[in-house]
């Protein structure tokens, strides 16, 4: 049976395929509107959502079909099996209301890579990530999904086991770079659309509509709040002339970002807060490291206080393997709130027993530079994201290998400057030792040359 | 995975399924398939992705981008559409057959 292996690779045998009929095709207008805003118009050229099986050549026409169908879903009625009476109903599925899952909250995606190609092996494969961003019912997660998982369910840990969304496009490519994010359509508005469509198309289908799973918990009409964890609010968008990137508030009038975002000292900078939205404060670059410094850092002093923005606690220790989160304005910039991606602290590189570089497995994209790297559990600030990785020979970019400047390198100088206005500590960053430079040039450290005896 | 994922894993396992679409009488043309979510059992209601239906749309995929069209009736697809849904073991039913795998994927040494 199945693969002819005579084995049951995933426990008990699968159910035999059951015939079904199409009741209706449906889409969520709000999803399509947000999709057009974030991925349409001039951005359309950059984005591709091809979901083809590996050996399929995808023609332009097919790609256009896939794009048109991206936000569409289908409601099917499954024919009753011969022993329907004996079938278990299983636990009732519950749906999370839109907005009830916080940005950065863990999610579990469940889909079957390559669809019905090899269900014995791939049916209901799980993948974990977090809710990375949300624009109405258009959600993004960094849980890795593959072609064939379109339509698969995405579940939350809280409310426990609730269906949050369905996969709309597993692979997103921006400017031919895989961004490591999966596009989702929130389940609650989709099922509301299904209910409305069923009643209009099949007037006698009230019983069918009643079968659609209910939303759990919160009464309707709650205002959609940005539920990101408090530490995520410290991330800001930094705009300096035509260049923009991310940054993090470290004191009531102090923001740290990368030099390549705000390179010129005394240049005017506009800092956009994530919460409250649409608040922007002018500032000026009071320090930026030299090009020769391995620490790509700039400091911006603001003309007003950052009211209501929680200041992150700088970490003092780093633990390889600990869960971490990156918050930044990569991928969408100002078109969307900050993006949260999750991973682990994959390496802490030290020189003379002092951490000088952090690496993570979070997805980091262009525009994330200058943003904060947090410990997911404590919310402590671990570092400032400086770059991801590009293979110069192939031009390929690797979002999930990235480099941050440990906060322990910066904290004493930032504190000194914040309290006294003295830049001496920060200027030390321009005098980093050669071994630190070698590390940040991703070069192998030179072995200690044997001294000549002569 | 930690205890916090218990309920989600159970929900995912119970609700997860695959949906395949093919043309009646043309099994050799192959099928289109995707994942789905079982919304209700007995009677069975499944929600899956709409992408596998574009080859069957009578009016072509353009019908999906018409303004103010948020849903289409089932008969917007051609009559030769055949759908099958398959899910994991949930009930004591006779052993099933899985569709034979197609060559195309391998596990290269890396």
PDB file of C-alpha atoms in Angstrom, chain A residues 2 26 60 83 102 110 128 177 255 260 266 270 296 303 322 334 338 348 375 403 414 428 434-435 451:
ATOM      1  CA  UNK A   2       1.144   3.577  -0.554  1.00  0.00           C
ATOM      2  CA  UNK A  26     -14.262  32.791  -2.232  1.00  0.00           C
ATOM      3  CA  UNK A  60       4.178  33.485 -17.721  1.00  0.00           C
ATOM      4  CA  UNK A  83     -19.206   4.079   7.100  1.00  0.00           C
ATOM      5  CA  UNK A 102       0.084  39.295  18.816  1.00  0.00           C
ATOM      6  CA  UNK A 110       0.474  22.537   8.929  1.00  0.00           C
ATOM      7  CA  UNK A 128       6.937  26.713  13.367  1.00  0.00           C
ATOM      8  CA  UNK A 177      15.723  37.079  -3.236  1.00  0.00           C
ATOM      9  CA  UNK A 255      18.231  56.366  18.787  1.00  0.00           C
ATOM     10  CA  UNK A 260      25.174  53.174   6.320  1.00  0.00           C
ATOM     11  CA  UNK A 266      24.889  66.524  11.869  1.00  0.00           C
ATOM     12  CA  UNK A 270      13.315  61.719  10.657  1.00  0.00           C
ATOM     13  CA  UNK A 296      28.688  50.201  11.491  1.00  0.00           C
ATOM     14  CA  UNK A 303      14.413  67.058  19.256  1.00  0.00           C
ATOM     15  CA  UNK A 322      18.787  31.062  22.884  1.00  0.00           C
ATOM     16  CA  UNK A 334       6.805  52.405   5.974  1.00  0.00           C
ATOM     17  CA  UNK A 338       7.707  46.646  11.976  1.00  0.00           C
ATOM     18  CA  UNK A 348      28.807  34.737  19.478  1.00  0.00           C
ATOM     19  CA  UNK A 375      16.260  37.954  23.511  1.00  0.00           C
ATOM     20  CA  UNK A 403      25.422  39.825  11.816  1.00  0.00           C
ATOM     21  CA  UNK A 414      26.027  55.216  24.871  1.00  0.00           C
ATOM     22  CA  UNK A 428      36.644  54.557  20.660  1.00  0.00           C
ATOM     23  CA  UNK A 434      42.825  44.695  13.979  1.00  0.00           C
ATOM     24  CA  UNK A 435      41.473  41.293  15.109  1.00  0.00           C
ATOM     25  CA  UNK A 451      58.663  35.366  16.192  1.00  0.00           C
TER      26      UNK A 451
END
